[in-house]
PDB file of C-alpha atoms (C1' of nucleotides) in Angstrom:
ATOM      1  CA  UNK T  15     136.619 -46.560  10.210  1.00  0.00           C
ATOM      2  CA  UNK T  16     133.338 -46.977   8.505  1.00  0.00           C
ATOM      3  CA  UNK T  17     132.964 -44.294   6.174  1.00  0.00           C
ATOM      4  CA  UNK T  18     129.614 -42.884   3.664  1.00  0.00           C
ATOM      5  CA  UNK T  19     130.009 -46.640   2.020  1.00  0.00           C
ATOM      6  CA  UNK T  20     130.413 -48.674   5.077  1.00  0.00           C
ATOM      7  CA  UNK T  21     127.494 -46.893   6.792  1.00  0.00           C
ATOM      8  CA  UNK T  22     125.459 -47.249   4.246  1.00  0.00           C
ATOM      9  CA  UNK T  23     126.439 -50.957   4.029  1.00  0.00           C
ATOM     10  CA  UNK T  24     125.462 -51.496   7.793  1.00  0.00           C
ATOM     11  CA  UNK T  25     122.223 -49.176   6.621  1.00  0.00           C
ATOM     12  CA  UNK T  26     120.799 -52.010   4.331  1.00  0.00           C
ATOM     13  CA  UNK T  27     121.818 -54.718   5.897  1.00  0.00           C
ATOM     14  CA  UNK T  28     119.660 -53.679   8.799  1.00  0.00           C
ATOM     15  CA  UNK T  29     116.574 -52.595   7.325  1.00  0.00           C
ATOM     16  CA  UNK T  30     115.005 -55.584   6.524  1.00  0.00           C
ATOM     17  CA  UNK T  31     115.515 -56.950   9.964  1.00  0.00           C
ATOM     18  CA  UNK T  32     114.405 -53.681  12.203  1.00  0.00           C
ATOM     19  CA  UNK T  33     112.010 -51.835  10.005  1.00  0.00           C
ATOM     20  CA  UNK T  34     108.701 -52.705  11.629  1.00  0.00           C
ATOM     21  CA  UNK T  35     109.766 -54.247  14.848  1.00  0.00           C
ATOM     22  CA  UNK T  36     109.019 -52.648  18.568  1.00  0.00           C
ATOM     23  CA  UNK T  37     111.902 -51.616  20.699  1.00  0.00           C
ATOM     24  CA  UNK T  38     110.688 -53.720  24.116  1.00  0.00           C
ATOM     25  CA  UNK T  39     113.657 -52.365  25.894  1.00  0.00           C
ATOM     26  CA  UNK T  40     117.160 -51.183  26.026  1.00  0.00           C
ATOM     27  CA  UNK T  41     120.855 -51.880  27.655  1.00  0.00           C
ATOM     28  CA  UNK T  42     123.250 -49.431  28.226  1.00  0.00           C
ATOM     29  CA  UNK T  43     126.683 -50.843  28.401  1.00  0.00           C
ATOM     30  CA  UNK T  44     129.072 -47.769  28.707  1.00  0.00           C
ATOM     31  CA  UNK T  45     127.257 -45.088  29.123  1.00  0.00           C
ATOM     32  CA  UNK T  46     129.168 -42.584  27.202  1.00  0.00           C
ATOM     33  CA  UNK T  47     128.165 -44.280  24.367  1.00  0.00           C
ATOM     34  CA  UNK T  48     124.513 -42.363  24.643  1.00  0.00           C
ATOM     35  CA  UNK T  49     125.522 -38.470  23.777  1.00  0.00           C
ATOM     36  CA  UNK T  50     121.584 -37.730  25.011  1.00  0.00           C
ATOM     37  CA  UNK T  51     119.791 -37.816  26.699  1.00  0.00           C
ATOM     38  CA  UNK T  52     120.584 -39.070  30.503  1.00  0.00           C
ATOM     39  CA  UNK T  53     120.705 -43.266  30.587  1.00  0.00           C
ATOM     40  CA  UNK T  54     117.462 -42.996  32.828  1.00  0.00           C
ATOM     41  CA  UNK T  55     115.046 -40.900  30.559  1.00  0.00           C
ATOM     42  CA  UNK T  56     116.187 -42.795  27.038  1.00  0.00           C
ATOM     43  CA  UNK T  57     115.409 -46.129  28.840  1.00  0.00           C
ATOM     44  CA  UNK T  58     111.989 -44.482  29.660  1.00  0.00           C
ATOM     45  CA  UNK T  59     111.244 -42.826  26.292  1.00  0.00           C
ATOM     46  CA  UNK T  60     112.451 -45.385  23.860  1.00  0.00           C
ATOM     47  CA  UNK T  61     110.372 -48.372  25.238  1.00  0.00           C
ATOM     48  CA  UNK T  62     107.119 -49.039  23.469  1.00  0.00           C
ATOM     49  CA  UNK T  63     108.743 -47.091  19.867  1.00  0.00           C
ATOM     50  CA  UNK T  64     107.836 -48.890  16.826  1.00  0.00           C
ATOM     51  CA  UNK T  65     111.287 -48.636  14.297  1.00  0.00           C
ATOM     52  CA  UNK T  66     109.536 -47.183  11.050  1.00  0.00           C
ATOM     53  CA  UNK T  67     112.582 -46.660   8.679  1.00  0.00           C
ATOM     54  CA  UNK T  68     116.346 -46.809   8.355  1.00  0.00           C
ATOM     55  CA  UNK T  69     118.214 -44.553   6.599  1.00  0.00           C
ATOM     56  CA  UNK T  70     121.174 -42.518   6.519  1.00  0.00           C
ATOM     57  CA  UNK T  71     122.516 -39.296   6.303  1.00  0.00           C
ATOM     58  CA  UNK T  72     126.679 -38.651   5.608  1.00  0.00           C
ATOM     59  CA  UNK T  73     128.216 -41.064   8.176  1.00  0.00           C
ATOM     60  CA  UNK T  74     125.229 -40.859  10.535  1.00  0.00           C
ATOM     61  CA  UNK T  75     122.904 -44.052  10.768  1.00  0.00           C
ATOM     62  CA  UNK T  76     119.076 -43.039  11.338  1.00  0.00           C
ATOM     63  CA  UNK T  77     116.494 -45.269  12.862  1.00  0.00           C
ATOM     64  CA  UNK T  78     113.356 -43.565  12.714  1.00  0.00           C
ATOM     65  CA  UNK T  79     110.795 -44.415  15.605  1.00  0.00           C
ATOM     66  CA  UNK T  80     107.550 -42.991  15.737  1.00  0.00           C
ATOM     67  CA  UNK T  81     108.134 -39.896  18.046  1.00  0.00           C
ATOM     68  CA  UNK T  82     111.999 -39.647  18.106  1.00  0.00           C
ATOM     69  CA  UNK T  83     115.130 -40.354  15.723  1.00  0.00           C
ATOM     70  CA  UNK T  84     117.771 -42.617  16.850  1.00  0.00           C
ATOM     71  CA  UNK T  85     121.110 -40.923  15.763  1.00  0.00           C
ATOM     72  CA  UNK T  86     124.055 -43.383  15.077  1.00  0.00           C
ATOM     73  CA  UNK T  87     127.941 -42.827  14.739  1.00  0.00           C
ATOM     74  CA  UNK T  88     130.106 -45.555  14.473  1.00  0.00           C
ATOM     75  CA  UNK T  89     133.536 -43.659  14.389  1.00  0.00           C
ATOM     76  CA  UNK T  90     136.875 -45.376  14.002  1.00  0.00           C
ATOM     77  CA  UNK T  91     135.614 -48.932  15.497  1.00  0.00           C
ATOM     78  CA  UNK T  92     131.796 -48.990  15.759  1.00  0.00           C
ATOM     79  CA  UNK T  93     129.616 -51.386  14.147  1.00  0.00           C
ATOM     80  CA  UNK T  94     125.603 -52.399  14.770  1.00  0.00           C
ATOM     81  CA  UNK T  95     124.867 -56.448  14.503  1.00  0.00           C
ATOM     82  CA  UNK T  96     121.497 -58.146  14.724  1.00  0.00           C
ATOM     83  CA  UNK T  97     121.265 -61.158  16.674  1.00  0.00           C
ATOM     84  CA  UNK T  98     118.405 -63.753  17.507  1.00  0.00           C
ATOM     85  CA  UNK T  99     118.586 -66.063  20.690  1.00  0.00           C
ATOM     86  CA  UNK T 100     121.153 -64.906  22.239  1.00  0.00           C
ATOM     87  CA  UNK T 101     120.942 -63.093  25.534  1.00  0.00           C
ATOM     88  CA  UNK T 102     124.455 -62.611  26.942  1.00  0.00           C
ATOM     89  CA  UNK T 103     126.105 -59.561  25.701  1.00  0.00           C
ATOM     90  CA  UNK T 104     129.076 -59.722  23.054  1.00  0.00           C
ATOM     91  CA  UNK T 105     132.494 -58.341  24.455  1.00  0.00           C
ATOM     92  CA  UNK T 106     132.751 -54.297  23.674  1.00  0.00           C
ATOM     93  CA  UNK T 107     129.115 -54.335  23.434  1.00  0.00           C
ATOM     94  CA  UNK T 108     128.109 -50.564  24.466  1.00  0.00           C
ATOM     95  CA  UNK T 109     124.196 -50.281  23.804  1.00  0.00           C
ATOM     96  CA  UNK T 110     121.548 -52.672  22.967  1.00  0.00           C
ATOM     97  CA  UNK T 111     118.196 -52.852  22.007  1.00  0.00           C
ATOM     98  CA  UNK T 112     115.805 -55.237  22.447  1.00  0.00           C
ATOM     99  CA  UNK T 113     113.025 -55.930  19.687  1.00  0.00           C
ATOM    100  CA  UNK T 114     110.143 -57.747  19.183  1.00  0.00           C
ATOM    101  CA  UNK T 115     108.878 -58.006  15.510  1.00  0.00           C
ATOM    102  CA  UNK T 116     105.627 -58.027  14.154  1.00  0.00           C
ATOM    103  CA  UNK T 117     104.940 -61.752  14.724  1.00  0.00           C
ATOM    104  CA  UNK T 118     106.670 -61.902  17.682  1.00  0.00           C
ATOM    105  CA  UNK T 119     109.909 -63.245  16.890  1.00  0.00           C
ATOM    106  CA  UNK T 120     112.888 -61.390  19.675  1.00  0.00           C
ATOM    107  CA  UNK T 121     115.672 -60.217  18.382  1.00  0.00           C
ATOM    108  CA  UNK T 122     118.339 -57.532  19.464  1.00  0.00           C
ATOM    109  CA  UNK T 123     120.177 -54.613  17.647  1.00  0.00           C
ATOM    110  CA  UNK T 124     123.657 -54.326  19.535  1.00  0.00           C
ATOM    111  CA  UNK T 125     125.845 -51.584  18.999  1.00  0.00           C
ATOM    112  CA  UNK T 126     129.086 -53.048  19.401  1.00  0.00           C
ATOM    113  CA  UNK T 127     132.216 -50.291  19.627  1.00  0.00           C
ATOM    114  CA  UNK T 128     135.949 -51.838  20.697  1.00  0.00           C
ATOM    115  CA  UNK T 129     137.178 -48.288  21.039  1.00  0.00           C
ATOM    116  CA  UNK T 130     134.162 -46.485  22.822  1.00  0.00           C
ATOM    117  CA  UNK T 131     134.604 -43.552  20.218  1.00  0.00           C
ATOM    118  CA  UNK T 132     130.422 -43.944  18.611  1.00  0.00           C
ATOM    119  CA  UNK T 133     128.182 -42.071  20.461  1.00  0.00           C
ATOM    120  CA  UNK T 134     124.054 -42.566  20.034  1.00  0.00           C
ATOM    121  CA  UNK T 135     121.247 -39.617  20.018  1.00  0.00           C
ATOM    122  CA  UNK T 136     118.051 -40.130  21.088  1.00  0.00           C
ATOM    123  CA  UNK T 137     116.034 -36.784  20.026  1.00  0.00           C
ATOM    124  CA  UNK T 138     113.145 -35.474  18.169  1.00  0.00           C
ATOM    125  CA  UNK T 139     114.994 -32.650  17.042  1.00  0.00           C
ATOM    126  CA  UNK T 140     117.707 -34.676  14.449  1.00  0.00           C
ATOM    127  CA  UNK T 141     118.461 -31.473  13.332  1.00  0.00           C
ATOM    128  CA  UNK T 142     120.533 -29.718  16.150  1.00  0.00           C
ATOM    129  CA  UNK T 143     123.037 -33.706  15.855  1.00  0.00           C
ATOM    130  CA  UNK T 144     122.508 -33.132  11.829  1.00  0.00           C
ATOM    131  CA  UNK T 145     122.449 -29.425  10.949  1.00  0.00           C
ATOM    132  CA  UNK T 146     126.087 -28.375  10.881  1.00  0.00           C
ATOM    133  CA  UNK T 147     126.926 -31.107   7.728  1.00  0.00           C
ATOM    134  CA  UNK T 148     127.633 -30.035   4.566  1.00  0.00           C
ATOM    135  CA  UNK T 149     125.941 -31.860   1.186  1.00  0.00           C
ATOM    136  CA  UNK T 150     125.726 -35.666   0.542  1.00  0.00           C
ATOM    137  CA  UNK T 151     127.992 -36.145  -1.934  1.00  0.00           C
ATOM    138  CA  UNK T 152     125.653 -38.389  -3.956  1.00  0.00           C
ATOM    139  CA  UNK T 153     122.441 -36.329  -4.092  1.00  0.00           C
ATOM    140  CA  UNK T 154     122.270 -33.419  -6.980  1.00  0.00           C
ATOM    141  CA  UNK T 155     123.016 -30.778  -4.524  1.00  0.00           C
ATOM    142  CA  UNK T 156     126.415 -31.778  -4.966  1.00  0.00           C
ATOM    143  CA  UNK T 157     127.174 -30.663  -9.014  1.00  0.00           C
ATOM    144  CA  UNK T 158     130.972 -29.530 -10.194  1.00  0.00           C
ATOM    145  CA  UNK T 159     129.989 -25.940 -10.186  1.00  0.00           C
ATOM    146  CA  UNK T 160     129.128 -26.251  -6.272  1.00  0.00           C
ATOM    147  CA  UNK T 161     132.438 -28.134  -5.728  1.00  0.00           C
ATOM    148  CA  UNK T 162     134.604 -25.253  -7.641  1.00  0.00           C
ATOM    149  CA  UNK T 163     132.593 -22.591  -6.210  1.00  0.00           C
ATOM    150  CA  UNK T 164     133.119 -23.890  -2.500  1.00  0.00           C
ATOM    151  CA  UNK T 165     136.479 -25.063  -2.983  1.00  0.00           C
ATOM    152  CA  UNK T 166     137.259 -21.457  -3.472  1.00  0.00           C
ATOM    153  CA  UNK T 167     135.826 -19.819  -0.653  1.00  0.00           C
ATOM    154  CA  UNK T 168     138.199 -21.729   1.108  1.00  0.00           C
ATOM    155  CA  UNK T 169     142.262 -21.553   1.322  1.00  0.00           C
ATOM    156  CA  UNK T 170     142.907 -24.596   3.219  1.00  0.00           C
ATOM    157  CA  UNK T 171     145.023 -27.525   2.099  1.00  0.00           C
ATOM    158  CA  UNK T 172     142.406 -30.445   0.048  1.00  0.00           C
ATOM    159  CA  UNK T 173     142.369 -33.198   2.066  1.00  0.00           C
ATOM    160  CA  UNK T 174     141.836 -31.954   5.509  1.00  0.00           C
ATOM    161  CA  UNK T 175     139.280 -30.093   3.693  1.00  0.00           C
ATOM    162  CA  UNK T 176     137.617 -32.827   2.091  1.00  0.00           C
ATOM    163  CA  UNK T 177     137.801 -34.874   5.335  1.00  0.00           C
ATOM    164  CA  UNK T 178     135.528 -31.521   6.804  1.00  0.00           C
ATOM    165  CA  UNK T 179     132.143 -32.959   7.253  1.00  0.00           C
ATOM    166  CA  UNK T 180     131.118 -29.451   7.887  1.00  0.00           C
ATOM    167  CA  UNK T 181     132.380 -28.588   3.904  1.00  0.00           C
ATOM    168  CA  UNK T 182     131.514 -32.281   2.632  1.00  0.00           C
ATOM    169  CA  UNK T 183     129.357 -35.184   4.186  1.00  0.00           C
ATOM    170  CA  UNK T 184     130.411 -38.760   3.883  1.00  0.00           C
ATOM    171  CA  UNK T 185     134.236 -38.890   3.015  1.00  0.00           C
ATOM    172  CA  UNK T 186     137.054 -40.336   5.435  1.00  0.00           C
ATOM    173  CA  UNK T 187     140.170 -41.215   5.155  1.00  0.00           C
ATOM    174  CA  UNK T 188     140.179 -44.018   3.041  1.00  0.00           C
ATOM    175  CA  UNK T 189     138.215 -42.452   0.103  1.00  0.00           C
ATOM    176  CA  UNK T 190     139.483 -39.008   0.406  1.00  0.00           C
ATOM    177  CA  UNK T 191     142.834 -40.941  -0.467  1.00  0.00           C
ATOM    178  CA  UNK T 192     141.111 -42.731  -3.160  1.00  0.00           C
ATOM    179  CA  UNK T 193     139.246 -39.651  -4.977  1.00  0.00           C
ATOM    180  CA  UNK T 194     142.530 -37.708  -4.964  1.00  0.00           C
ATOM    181  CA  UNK T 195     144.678 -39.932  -6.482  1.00  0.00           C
ATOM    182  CA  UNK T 196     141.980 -40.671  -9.340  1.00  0.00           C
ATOM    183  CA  UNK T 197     141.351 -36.639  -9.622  1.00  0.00           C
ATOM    184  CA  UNK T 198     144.838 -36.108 -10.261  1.00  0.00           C
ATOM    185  CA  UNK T 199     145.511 -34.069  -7.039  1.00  0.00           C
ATOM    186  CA  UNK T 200     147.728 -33.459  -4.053  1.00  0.00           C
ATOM    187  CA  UNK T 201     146.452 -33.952  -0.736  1.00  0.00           C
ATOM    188  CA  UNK T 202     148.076 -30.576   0.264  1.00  0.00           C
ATOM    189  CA  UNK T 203     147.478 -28.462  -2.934  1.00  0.00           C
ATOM    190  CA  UNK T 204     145.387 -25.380  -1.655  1.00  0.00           C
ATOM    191  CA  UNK T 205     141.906 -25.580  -2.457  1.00  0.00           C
ATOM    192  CA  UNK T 206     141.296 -22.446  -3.898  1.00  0.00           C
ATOM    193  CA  UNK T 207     144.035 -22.954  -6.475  1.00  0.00           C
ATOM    194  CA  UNK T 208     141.926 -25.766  -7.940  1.00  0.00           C
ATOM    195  CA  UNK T 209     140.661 -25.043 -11.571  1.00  0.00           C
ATOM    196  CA  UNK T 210     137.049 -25.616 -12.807  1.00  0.00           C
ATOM    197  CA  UNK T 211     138.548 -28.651 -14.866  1.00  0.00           C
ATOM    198  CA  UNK T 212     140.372 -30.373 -11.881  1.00  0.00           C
ATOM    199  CA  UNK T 213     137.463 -29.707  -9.776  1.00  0.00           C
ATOM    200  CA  UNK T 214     134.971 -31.739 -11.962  1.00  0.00           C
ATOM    201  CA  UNK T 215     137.748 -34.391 -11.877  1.00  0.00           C
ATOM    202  CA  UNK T 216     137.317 -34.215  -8.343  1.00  0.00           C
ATOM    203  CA  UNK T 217     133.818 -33.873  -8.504  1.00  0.00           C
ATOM    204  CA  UNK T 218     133.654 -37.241 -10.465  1.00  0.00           C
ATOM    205  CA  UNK T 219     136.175 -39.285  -8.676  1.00  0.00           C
ATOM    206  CA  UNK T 220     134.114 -38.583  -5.498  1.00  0.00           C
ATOM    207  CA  UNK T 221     131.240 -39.991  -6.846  1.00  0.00           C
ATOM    208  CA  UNK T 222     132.679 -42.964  -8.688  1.00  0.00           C
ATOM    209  CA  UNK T 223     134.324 -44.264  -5.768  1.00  0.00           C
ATOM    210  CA  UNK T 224     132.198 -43.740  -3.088  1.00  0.00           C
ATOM    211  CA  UNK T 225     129.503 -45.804  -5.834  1.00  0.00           C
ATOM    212  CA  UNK T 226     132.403 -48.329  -6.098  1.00  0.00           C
ATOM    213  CA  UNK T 227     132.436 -48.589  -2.209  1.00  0.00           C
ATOM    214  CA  UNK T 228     128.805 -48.994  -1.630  1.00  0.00           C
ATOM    215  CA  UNK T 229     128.856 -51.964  -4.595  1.00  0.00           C
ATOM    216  CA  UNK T 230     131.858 -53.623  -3.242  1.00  0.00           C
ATOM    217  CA  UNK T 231     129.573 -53.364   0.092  1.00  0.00           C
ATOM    218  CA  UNK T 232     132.131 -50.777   1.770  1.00  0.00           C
ATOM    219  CA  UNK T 233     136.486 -52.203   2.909  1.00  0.00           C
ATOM    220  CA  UNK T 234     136.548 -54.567   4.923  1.00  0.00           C
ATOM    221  CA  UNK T 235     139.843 -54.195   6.963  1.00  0.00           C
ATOM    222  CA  UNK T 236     141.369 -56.495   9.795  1.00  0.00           C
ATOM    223  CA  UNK T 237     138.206 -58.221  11.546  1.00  0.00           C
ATOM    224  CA  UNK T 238     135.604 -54.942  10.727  1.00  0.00           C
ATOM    225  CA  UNK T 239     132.901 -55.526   8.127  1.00  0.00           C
ATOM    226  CA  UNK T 240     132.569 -58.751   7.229  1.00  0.00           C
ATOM    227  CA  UNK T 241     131.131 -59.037   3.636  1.00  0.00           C
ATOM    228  CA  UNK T 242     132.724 -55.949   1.809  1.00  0.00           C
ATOM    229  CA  UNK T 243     135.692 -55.954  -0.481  1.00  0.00           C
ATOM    230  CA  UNK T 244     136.293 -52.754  -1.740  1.00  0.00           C
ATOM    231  CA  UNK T 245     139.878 -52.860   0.432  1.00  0.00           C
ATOM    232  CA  UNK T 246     140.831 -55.512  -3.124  1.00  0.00           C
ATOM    233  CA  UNK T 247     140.587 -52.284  -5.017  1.00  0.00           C
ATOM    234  CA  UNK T 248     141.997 -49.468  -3.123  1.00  0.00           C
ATOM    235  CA  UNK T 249     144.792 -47.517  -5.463  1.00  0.00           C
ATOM    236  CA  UNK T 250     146.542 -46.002  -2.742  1.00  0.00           C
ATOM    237  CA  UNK T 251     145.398 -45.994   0.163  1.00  0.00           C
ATOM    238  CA  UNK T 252     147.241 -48.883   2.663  1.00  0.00           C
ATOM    239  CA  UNK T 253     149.532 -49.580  -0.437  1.00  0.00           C
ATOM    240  CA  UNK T 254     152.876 -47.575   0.780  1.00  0.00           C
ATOM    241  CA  UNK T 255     155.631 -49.175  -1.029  1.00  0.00           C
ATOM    242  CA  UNK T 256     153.783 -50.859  -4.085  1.00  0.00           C
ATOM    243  CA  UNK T 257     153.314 -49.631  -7.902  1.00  0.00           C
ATOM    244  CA  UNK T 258     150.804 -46.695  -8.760  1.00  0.00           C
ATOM    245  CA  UNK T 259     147.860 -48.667 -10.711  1.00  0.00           C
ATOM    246  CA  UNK T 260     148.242 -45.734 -13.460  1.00  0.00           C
ATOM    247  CA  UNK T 261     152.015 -44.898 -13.797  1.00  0.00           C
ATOM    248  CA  UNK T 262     153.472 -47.955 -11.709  1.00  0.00           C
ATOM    249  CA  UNK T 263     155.886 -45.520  -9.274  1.00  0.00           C
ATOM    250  CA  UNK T 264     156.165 -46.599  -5.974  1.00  0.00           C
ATOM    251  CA  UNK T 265     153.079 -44.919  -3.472  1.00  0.00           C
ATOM    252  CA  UNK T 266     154.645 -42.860  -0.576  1.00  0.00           C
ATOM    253  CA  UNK T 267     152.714 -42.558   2.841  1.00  0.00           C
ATOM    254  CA  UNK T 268     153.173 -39.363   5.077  1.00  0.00           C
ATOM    255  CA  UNK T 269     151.369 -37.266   7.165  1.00  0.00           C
ATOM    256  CA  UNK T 270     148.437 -34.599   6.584  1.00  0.00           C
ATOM    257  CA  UNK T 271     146.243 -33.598   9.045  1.00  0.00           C
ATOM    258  CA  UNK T 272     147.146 -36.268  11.523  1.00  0.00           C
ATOM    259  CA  UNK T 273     146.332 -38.698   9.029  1.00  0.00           C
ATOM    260  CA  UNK T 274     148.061 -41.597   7.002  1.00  0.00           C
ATOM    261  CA  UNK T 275     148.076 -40.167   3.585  1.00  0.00           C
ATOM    262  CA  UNK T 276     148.893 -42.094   0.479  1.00  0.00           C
ATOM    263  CA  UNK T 277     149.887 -40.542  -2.933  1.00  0.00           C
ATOM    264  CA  UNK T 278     151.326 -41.492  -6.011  1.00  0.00           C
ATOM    265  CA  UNK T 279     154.734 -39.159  -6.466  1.00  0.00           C
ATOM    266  CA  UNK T 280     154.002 -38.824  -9.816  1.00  0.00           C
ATOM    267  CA  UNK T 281     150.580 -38.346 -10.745  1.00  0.00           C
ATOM    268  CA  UNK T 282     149.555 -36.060  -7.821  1.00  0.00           C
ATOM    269  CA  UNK T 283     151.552 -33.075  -8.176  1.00  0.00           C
ATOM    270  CA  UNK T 284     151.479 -29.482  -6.367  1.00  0.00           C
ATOM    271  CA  UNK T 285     150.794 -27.007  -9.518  1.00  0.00           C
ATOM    272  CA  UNK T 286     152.402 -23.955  -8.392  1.00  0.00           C
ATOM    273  CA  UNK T 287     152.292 -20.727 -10.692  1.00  0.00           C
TER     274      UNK T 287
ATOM    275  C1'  DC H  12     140.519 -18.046   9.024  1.00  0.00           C
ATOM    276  C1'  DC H  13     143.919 -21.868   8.981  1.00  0.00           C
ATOM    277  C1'  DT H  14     147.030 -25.472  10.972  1.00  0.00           C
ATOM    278  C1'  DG H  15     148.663 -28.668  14.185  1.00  0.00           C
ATOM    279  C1'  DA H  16     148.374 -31.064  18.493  1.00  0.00           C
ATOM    280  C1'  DA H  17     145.925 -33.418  21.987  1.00  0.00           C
ATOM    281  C1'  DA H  18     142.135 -35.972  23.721  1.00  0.00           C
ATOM    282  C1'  DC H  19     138.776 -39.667  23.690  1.00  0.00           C
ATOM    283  C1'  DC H  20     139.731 -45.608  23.736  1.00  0.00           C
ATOM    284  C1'  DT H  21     141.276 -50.582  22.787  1.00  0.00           C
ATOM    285  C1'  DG H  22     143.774 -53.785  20.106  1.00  0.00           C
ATOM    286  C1'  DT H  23     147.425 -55.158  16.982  1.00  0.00           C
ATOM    287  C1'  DC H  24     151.744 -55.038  15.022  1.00  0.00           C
ATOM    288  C1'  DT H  25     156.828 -53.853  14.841  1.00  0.00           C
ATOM    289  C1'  DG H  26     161.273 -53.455  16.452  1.00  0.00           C
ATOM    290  C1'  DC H  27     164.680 -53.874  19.980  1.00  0.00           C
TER     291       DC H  27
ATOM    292  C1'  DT I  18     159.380 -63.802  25.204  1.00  0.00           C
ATOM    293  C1'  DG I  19     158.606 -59.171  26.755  1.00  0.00           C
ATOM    294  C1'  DC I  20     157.837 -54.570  26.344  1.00  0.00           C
ATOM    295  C1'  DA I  21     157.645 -49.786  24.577  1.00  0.00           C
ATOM    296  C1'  DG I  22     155.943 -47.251  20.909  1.00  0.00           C
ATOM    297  C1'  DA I  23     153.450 -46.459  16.754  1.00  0.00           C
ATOM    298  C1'  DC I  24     149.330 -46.792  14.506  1.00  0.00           C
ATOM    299  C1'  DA I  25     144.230 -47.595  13.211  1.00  0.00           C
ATOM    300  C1'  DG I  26     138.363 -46.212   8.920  1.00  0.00           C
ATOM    301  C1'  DG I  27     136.483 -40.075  13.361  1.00  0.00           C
ATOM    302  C1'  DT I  28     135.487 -35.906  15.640  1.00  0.00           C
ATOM    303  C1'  DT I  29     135.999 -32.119  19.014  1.00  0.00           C
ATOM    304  C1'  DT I  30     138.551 -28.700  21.321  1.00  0.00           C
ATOM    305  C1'  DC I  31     142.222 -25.698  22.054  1.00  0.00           C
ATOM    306  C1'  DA I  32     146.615 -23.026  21.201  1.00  0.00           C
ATOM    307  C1'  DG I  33     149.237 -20.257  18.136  1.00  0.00           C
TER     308       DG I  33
END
DNA sequence: CCTGAAACCTGTCTGC
DNA sequence: TGCAGACAGGTTTCAG
């Protein structure tokens, strides 16, 4: 669910209430949850950290504590909620910490997953959870040239390439829908037969929409992520049925990659030579 | 190397 | 009303 805009959503809204607070102690709920390290030894280690910074990195929420990283993935259903007062856990509640801030006030960070799919790292070595990821789609790394370049290293079909995290950090399926449809592209068109002009249309629509996401404060579908509307805006994606925003055909939904996948008939054609 | 299927989970919606 | 089946924003692993 939460994708590059929806983390970094969660990201911000976080910060101001964690950043500078002590982790007192911490609740395991489902114990899968925690990828590493054993329940026992993070309940040890991560008492007495101070939470410095939040940030993120592709889908990946960071906490940074003074000796170790706290490693976040929501997946399909995960979200993280700060809460004052209360003391009984929230149902689907999977891992909690406990916080004191700098004047004293309590306060929890619950990581709150219906489908048990997020996991949590606790490591000073972020780099063997974060090292396999390919570039953040916003940063400079990340020009047209790199895009074309890569794109043709490669002979697998776009979208399941896009969705790579390994190739490109950040996009799911919602905006991989999104950027296609704006680029003028075919979810299944090969991605080395992409031309140096289509891939800085690609290269583009990436950016502008992932920018749209994080200013519409990420989609907010069914109950998830309260506060964001980007899911007002989407041009295909969840919008089988209904007119094309550009040409006004009707979107078609099928499958790629195991995935719902949305196009417009019309202005996402295969080029074939 | 590339693709597709299955697995990990719970909740909601649809159709009979 | 009940119930089976499909489907959901992600990732890993395995078979062909």
């Amino acid at each position: 669910m939460p994708e590059l805009p929806e983390v970094e959503t969660i990201a911000r809204a976080i910060e101001t209430e964690v950043v500078g607070g002590t982790i007192v102690s911490a609740d395991v709920l489902w114990p899968r949850t925690l990828a590493a390290p054993s329940v026992k030894k993070f309940k040890e280690l991560v008492k007495g950290q101070k939470i410095k910074a939040v940030s993120r990195r592709a889908k990946y929420l960071i906490l940074v504590l003074e000796d170790y990283n706290l490693l976040i993935h929501l997946r399909m259903s995960g979200d993280l909620i700060v809460r004052t007062g209360k003391i009984k856990p929230e149902k689907h509640d999977r891992l909690i910490l406990f916080l004191r801030s700098k004047n004293g006030r309590e306060s929890q960070l619950a990581f709150n997953d219906t489908r048990k799919f997020g996991r949590v790292w606790f490591t000073d070595q972020p780099e063997t959870v974060l090292g396999k990821l390919g570039p953040e789609p916003l940063e400079k790394e990340f020009t047209p040239q790199w895009l074309f370049e890569n794109l043709h290293k490669k002979k697998r079909q776009l979208k399941p390439l896009l969705l790579d995290q390994a190739f490109l950090a950040g996009l799911g399926n919602i905006y991989t829908d999104e950027c296609l449809h704006i680029a003028k592209l075919h979810p299944l068109a090969l991605s080395n037969s992409v031309s140096q002009k289509q891939a800085k249309a690609l290269h583009e629509a990436i950016q502008s929409v992932l920018k749209e996401g994080i200013r519409r404060n990420g989609a907010s579908i069914d109950w998830v992520y309260r506060g964001g509307d980007f899911q007002n805006y989407f041009r295909v994606y969840d919008r089988e049925g209904k007119p094309c925003p550009v040409c006004g055909i009707e979107i078609q939904k099928f499958t790629v990659g195991q995935r719902g996948t949305h196009v417009c008939p019309k202005c996402q054609v295969i080029e074939r030579k």
